[in-house]
PDB file of C-alpha atoms in Angstrom:
ATOM      1  CA  PRO A  22     -42.657  -9.591  -5.354  1.00  0.00           C
ATOM      2  CA  GLY A  23     -39.390 -10.889  -6.757  1.00  0.00           C
ATOM      3  CA  VAL A  24     -38.090  -7.348  -7.268  1.00  0.00           C
ATOM      4  CA  THR A  25     -35.465  -5.304  -5.232  1.00  0.00           C
ATOM      5  CA  THR A  26     -34.558  -1.795  -5.952  1.00  0.00           C
ATOM      6  CA  VAL A  27     -31.025  -0.700  -4.803  1.00  0.00           C
ATOM      7  CA  LEU A  28     -29.659   2.737  -4.618  1.00  0.00           C
ATOM      8  CA  PRO A  29     -26.004   3.422  -5.303  1.00  0.00           C
ATOM      9  CA  THR A  30     -23.481   3.525  -2.528  1.00  0.00           C
ATOM     10  CA  GLU A  31     -21.448   6.141  -4.465  1.00  0.00           C
ATOM     11  CA  ASP A  32     -21.707   8.284  -7.752  1.00  0.00           C
ATOM     12  CA  THR A  33     -19.877  11.078  -9.173  1.00  0.00           C
ATOM     13  CA  HIS A  34     -18.347  12.391 -12.575  1.00  0.00           C
ATOM     14  CA  VAL A  35     -15.200  13.793 -13.655  1.00  0.00           C
ATOM     15  CA  ARG A  36     -13.872  16.286 -16.218  1.00  0.00           C
ATOM     16  CA  ASP A  37     -10.873  16.519 -18.100  1.00  0.00           C
ATOM     17  CA  GLY A  38      -8.762  19.701 -18.997  1.00  0.00           C
ATOM     18  CA  SER A  39      -8.392  22.437 -16.199  1.00  0.00           C
ATOM     19  CA  TRP A  40     -11.060  20.442 -14.309  1.00  0.00           C
ATOM     20  CA  SER A  41      -8.763  17.177 -13.964  1.00  0.00           C
ATOM     21  CA  SER A  42      -8.190  17.554 -10.295  1.00  0.00           C
ATOM     22  CA  THR A  43     -11.796  18.777  -9.230  1.00  0.00           C
ATOM     23  CA  ASN A  44     -13.938  16.390  -7.203  1.00  0.00           C
ATOM     24  CA  PHE A  45     -17.614  16.618  -8.172  1.00  0.00           C
ATOM     25  CA  GLY A  46     -18.759  13.799  -5.543  1.00  0.00           C
ATOM     26  CA  SER A  47     -21.592  16.195  -4.071  1.00  0.00           C
ATOM     27  CA  ALA A  48     -23.013  17.265  -7.053  1.00  0.00           C
ATOM     28  CA  THR A  49     -26.671  16.796  -7.880  1.00  0.00           C
ATOM     29  CA  LEU A  50     -26.089  16.358 -11.528  1.00  0.00           C
ATOM     30  CA  GLY A  51     -23.637  13.929 -12.974  1.00  0.00           C
ATOM     31  CA  GLU A  52     -22.325  14.736 -16.641  1.00  0.00           C
ATOM     32  CA  LEU A  53     -21.525  12.659 -19.555  1.00  0.00           C
ATOM     33  CA  ARG A  54     -19.836  13.763 -22.686  1.00  0.00           C
ATOM     34  CA  THR A  55     -17.175  13.134 -24.988  1.00  0.00           C
ATOM     35  CA  ALA A  56     -15.541  15.976 -26.843  1.00  0.00           C
ATOM     36  CA  SER A  57     -12.224  16.746 -28.817  1.00  0.00           C
ATOM     37  CA  ALA A  58     -11.765  20.158 -26.859  1.00  0.00           C
ATOM     38  CA  ALA A  59      -9.982  19.618 -23.548  1.00  0.00           C
ATOM     39  CA  GLY A  60     -12.209  20.387 -20.374  1.00  0.00           C
ATOM     40  CA  ASP A  61     -15.407  19.188 -22.303  1.00  0.00           C
ATOM     41  CA  THR A  62     -15.090  15.345 -21.775  1.00  0.00           C
ATOM     42  CA  ARG A  63     -17.053  13.867 -18.779  1.00  0.00           C
ATOM     43  CA  ARG A  64     -17.499  10.544 -17.322  1.00  0.00           C
ATOM     44  CA  TYR A  65     -19.923   9.158 -14.793  1.00  0.00           C
ATOM     45  CA  TYR A  66     -19.356   6.643 -12.118  1.00  0.00           C
ATOM     46  CA  VAL A  67     -21.634   4.683 -10.334  1.00  0.00           C
ATOM     47  CA  GLU A  68     -21.428   1.877  -7.786  1.00  0.00           C
ATOM     48  CA  ILE A  69     -24.129  -0.363  -6.451  1.00  0.00           C
ATOM     49  CA  ASP A  70     -24.411  -2.787  -3.710  1.00  0.00           C
ATOM     50  CA  THR A  71     -26.471  -6.020  -4.955  1.00  0.00           C
ATOM     51  CA  ARG A  72     -26.328  -7.885  -1.578  1.00  0.00           C
ATOM     52  CA  ALA A  73     -29.971  -6.654  -0.733  1.00  0.00           C
ATOM     53  CA  HIS A  74     -31.233  -8.999  -3.278  1.00  0.00           C
ATOM     54  CA  VAL A  75     -31.475 -12.443  -2.050  1.00  0.00           C
ATOM     55  CA  GLY A  76     -31.260 -15.525  -4.523  1.00  0.00           C
ATOM     56  CA  PRO A  77     -30.467 -15.544  -8.062  1.00  0.00           C
ATOM     57  CA  VAL A  78     -30.668 -12.657 -10.613  1.00  0.00           C
ATOM     58  CA  GLY A  79     -32.934 -13.009 -13.302  1.00  0.00           C
ATOM     59  CA  ARG A  80     -32.348  -9.404 -14.733  1.00  0.00           C
ATOM     60  CA  ALA A  81     -30.492  -6.371 -13.380  1.00  0.00           C
ATOM     61  CA  VAL A  82     -31.397  -3.010 -15.009  1.00  0.00           C
ATOM     62  CA  LEU A  83     -29.421   0.280 -13.990  1.00  0.00           C
ATOM     63  CA  ARG A  84     -31.772   3.119 -14.233  1.00  0.00           C
ATOM     64  CA  LEU A  85     -30.793   6.709 -14.437  1.00  0.00           C
ATOM     65  CA  ARG A  86     -32.929  10.012 -14.651  1.00  0.00           C
ATOM     66  CA  ALA A  87     -31.028  11.379 -17.796  1.00  0.00           C
ATOM     67  CA  GLN A  88     -31.608  14.498 -20.069  1.00  0.00           C
ATOM     68  CA  ALA A  89     -29.849  15.310 -23.514  1.00  0.00           C
ATOM     69  CA  PRO A  90     -30.550  18.334 -25.602  1.00  0.00           C
ATOM     70  CA  ALA A  91     -33.753  18.440 -27.663  1.00  0.00           C
ATOM     71  CA  GLY A  92     -33.321  16.555 -30.954  1.00  0.00           C
ATOM     72  CA  ALA A  93     -30.386  14.814 -29.829  1.00  0.00           C
ATOM     73  CA  THR A  94     -30.043  11.056 -29.315  1.00  0.00           C
ATOM     74  CA  VAL A  95     -26.808  10.176 -27.402  1.00  0.00           C
ATOM     75  CA  PRO A  96     -25.593   6.640 -27.214  1.00  0.00           C
ATOM     76  CA  ILE A  97     -24.213   5.682 -23.846  1.00  0.00           C
ATOM     77  CA  ALA A  98     -21.547   2.980 -23.311  1.00  0.00           C
ATOM     78  CA  ALA A  99     -21.176   1.376 -19.790  1.00  0.00           C
ATOM     79  CA  TYR A 100     -17.799  -0.172 -18.587  1.00  0.00           C
ATOM     80  CA  ALA A 101     -17.129  -2.279 -15.506  1.00  0.00           C
ATOM     81  CA  VAL A 102     -14.783  -0.563 -13.130  1.00  0.00           C
ATOM     82  CA  ASP A 103     -13.153  -1.750  -9.895  1.00  0.00           C
ATOM     83  CA  PRO A 104     -15.222  -0.599  -7.099  1.00  0.00           C
ATOM     84  CA  ALA A 105     -12.306  -0.705  -4.814  1.00  0.00           C
ATOM     85  CA  ALA A 106     -10.498   1.615  -7.005  1.00  0.00           C
ATOM     86  CA  TRP A 107     -12.153   4.800  -6.318  1.00  0.00           C
ATOM     87  CA  SER A 108     -14.417   6.873  -4.160  1.00  0.00           C
ATOM     88  CA  ALA A 109     -16.949   9.459  -4.906  1.00  0.00           C
ATOM     89  CA  ALA A 110     -15.280  11.911  -2.254  1.00  0.00           C
ATOM     90  CA  THR A 111     -11.847  11.642  -3.974  1.00  0.00           C
ATOM     91  CA  LEU A 112     -12.313  10.628  -7.724  1.00  0.00           C
ATOM     92  CA  THR A 113     -10.923  13.355 -10.073  1.00  0.00           C
ATOM     93  CA  ASN A 114     -10.196  12.911 -13.752  1.00  0.00           C
ATOM     94  CA  GLY A 115      -6.369  12.749 -12.567  1.00  0.00           C
ATOM     95  CA  ASN A 116      -6.838   9.593 -10.404  1.00  0.00           C
ATOM     96  CA  ARG A 117      -9.591   7.717 -12.157  1.00  0.00           C
ATOM     97  CA  PRO A 118      -9.447   4.058 -12.151  1.00  0.00           C
ATOM     98  CA  PRO A 119      -8.562   2.120 -15.393  1.00  0.00           C
ATOM     99  CA  LEU A 120     -11.489   1.485 -17.811  1.00  0.00           C
ATOM    100  CA  GLY A 121     -12.590  -2.306 -17.459  1.00  0.00           C
ATOM    101  CA  ALA A 122     -14.916  -4.493 -19.818  1.00  0.00           C
ATOM    102  CA  TRP A 123     -17.517  -3.118 -21.890  1.00  0.00           C
ATOM    103  CA  VAL A 124     -20.704  -4.092 -20.124  1.00  0.00           C
ATOM    104  CA  ALA A 125     -23.911  -2.460 -21.901  1.00  0.00           C
ATOM    105  CA  LYS A 126     -25.162   0.127 -24.319  1.00  0.00           C
ATOM    106  CA  GLY A 127     -28.046   2.308 -24.836  1.00  0.00           C
ATOM    107  CA  GLN A 128     -29.237   5.731 -25.743  1.00  0.00           C
ATOM    108  CA  VAL A 129     -30.535   8.698 -24.332  1.00  0.00           C
ATOM    109  CA  THR A 130     -33.256  10.556 -26.313  1.00  0.00           C
ATOM    110  CA  GLY A 131     -33.279  14.346 -26.175  1.00  0.00           C
ATOM    111  CA  GLY A 132     -35.792  16.545 -24.534  1.00  0.00           C
ATOM    112  CA  ALA A 133     -37.075  16.385 -21.384  1.00  0.00           C
ATOM    113  CA  ALA A 134     -35.474  14.376 -18.508  1.00  0.00           C
ATOM    114  CA  GLY A 135     -36.523  10.635 -18.530  1.00  0.00           C
ATOM    115  CA  TRP A 136     -35.361   7.438 -17.316  1.00  0.00           C
ATOM    116  CA  PHE A 137     -32.509   5.881 -19.304  1.00  0.00           C
ATOM    117  CA  GLU A 138     -31.988   1.950 -18.627  1.00  0.00           C
ATOM    118  CA  LEU A 139     -29.030  -0.358 -19.256  1.00  0.00           C
ATOM    119  CA  ASP A 140     -29.464  -4.040 -19.026  1.00  0.00           C
ATOM    120  CA  VAL A 141     -26.390  -5.081 -16.819  1.00  0.00           C
ATOM    121  CA  THR A 142     -27.948  -8.673 -16.114  1.00  0.00           C
ATOM    122  CA  ALA A 143     -24.640 -10.516 -17.352  1.00  0.00           C
ATOM    123  CA  HIS A 144     -22.185  -8.572 -15.459  1.00  0.00           C
ATOM    124  CA  VAL A 145     -24.205  -8.432 -12.279  1.00  0.00           C
ATOM    125  CA  ARG A 146     -24.785 -12.327 -12.428  1.00  0.00           C
ATOM    126  CA  ALA A 147     -20.912 -12.808 -13.095  1.00  0.00           C
ATOM    127  CA  GLU A 148     -19.920 -10.500 -10.387  1.00  0.00           C
ATOM    128  CA  ARG A 149     -22.095 -12.220  -7.802  1.00  0.00           C
ATOM    129  CA  ALA A 150     -21.081 -15.804  -8.882  1.00  0.00           C
ATOM    130  CA  ALA A 151     -17.302 -14.628  -8.411  1.00  0.00           C
ATOM    131  CA  GLY A 152     -18.154 -13.368  -4.703  1.00  0.00           C
ATOM    132  CA  ARG A 153     -18.099  -9.807  -5.734  1.00  0.00           C
ATOM    133  CA  PRO A 154     -21.637  -8.078  -5.123  1.00  0.00           C
ATOM    134  CA  VAL A 155     -20.626  -4.604  -5.394  1.00  0.00           C
ATOM    135  CA  VAL A 156     -20.546  -3.740  -8.945  1.00  0.00           C
ATOM    136  CA  SER A 157     -19.445  -0.447 -10.260  1.00  0.00           C
ATOM    137  CA  TYR A 158     -19.545   1.178 -13.838  1.00  0.00           C
ATOM    138  CA  LEU A 159     -18.043   4.214 -15.857  1.00  0.00           C
ATOM    139  CA  LEU A 160     -20.720   5.611 -18.287  1.00  0.00           C
ATOM    140  CA  ARG A 161     -19.541   7.785 -21.447  1.00  0.00           C
ATOM    141  CA  PRO A 162     -20.597   8.617 -25.068  1.00  0.00           C
ATOM    142  CA  PRO A 163     -18.363   6.379 -27.069  1.00  0.00           C
ATOM    143  CA  SER A 164     -17.888   9.152 -29.672  1.00  0.00           C
ATOM    144  CA  SER A 165     -18.337  13.166 -29.715  1.00  0.00           C
ATOM    145  CA  SER A 166     -21.569  14.110 -28.276  1.00  0.00           C
ATOM    146  CA  PRO A 167     -23.548  16.722 -26.753  1.00  0.00           C
ATOM    147  CA  LEU A 168     -23.876  17.220 -23.039  1.00  0.00           C
ATOM    148  CA  VAL A 169     -26.049  14.533 -21.017  1.00  0.00           C
ATOM    149  CA  THR A 170     -26.940  14.941 -17.499  1.00  0.00           C
ATOM    150  CA  VAL A 171     -27.938  12.451 -14.930  1.00  0.00           C
ATOM    151  CA  ALA A 172     -29.476  12.898 -11.483  1.00  0.00           C
ATOM    152  CA  THR A 173     -27.119  11.519  -8.800  1.00  0.00           C
ATOM    153  CA  ALA A 174     -27.662  10.083  -5.508  1.00  0.00           C
ATOM    154  CA  GLU A 175     -27.443  13.578  -3.980  1.00  0.00           C
ATOM    155  CA  SER A 176     -30.335  14.706  -6.354  1.00  0.00           C
ATOM    156  CA  GLY A 177     -33.518  13.328  -4.022  1.00  0.00           C
ATOM    157  CA  ALA A 178     -35.526  10.202  -3.529  1.00  0.00           C
ATOM    158  CA  THR A 179     -37.483  10.387  -6.696  1.00  0.00           C
ATOM    159  CA  THR A 180     -34.702  11.151  -9.154  1.00  0.00           C
ATOM    160  CA  ARG A 181     -31.597   9.444  -8.016  1.00  0.00           C
ATOM    161  CA  PRO A 182     -30.253   6.297  -9.805  1.00  0.00           C
ATOM    162  CA  GLN A 183     -31.265   2.837  -8.890  1.00  0.00           C
ATOM    163  CA  MET A 184     -30.809  -0.704  -9.892  1.00  0.00           C
ATOM    164  CA  GLU A 185     -33.770  -2.819 -10.383  1.00  0.00           C
ATOM    165  CA  LEU A 186     -32.956  -6.700  -9.476  1.00  0.00           C
ATOM    166  CA  ARG A 187     -35.501  -9.415 -10.500  1.00  0.00           C
ATOM    167  CA  ALA A 188     -35.586 -12.967  -9.376  1.00  0.00           C
TER     168      ALA A 188
END
């Protein structure tokens, strides 16, 4: 009771370098990595419509099934992006929207895939209070990192991203 689980309305990743014009909107894995070599930096985007949760939000947690290489601990930062500025069907590194405010941070610990959570409560509350129930995030490691993969909305019912909204 009091918990609503919402699935993403859109998600995808982008990659720089020779991949800058490639759309990954139907991929089952999203990729996150920050690198100095061209073509190795990847950013993951996810959009959630919070309208399914009726009433105030006591807590909002973005949950992703993520995996990093064994022995690695990869910090991940989430930034707000305008949900109207991108679509999973057309987003590429070349047309990605500007980065908004920093929203949350966490870390993915290497080894087997597991659930990675980001507390986005303050952002979801602020957006809903402003009449904007659809929220959108860009996730990326803030500094050079190994590759992290996340299951996308296309990955299947048990592994796709989700947001838990609690009263």
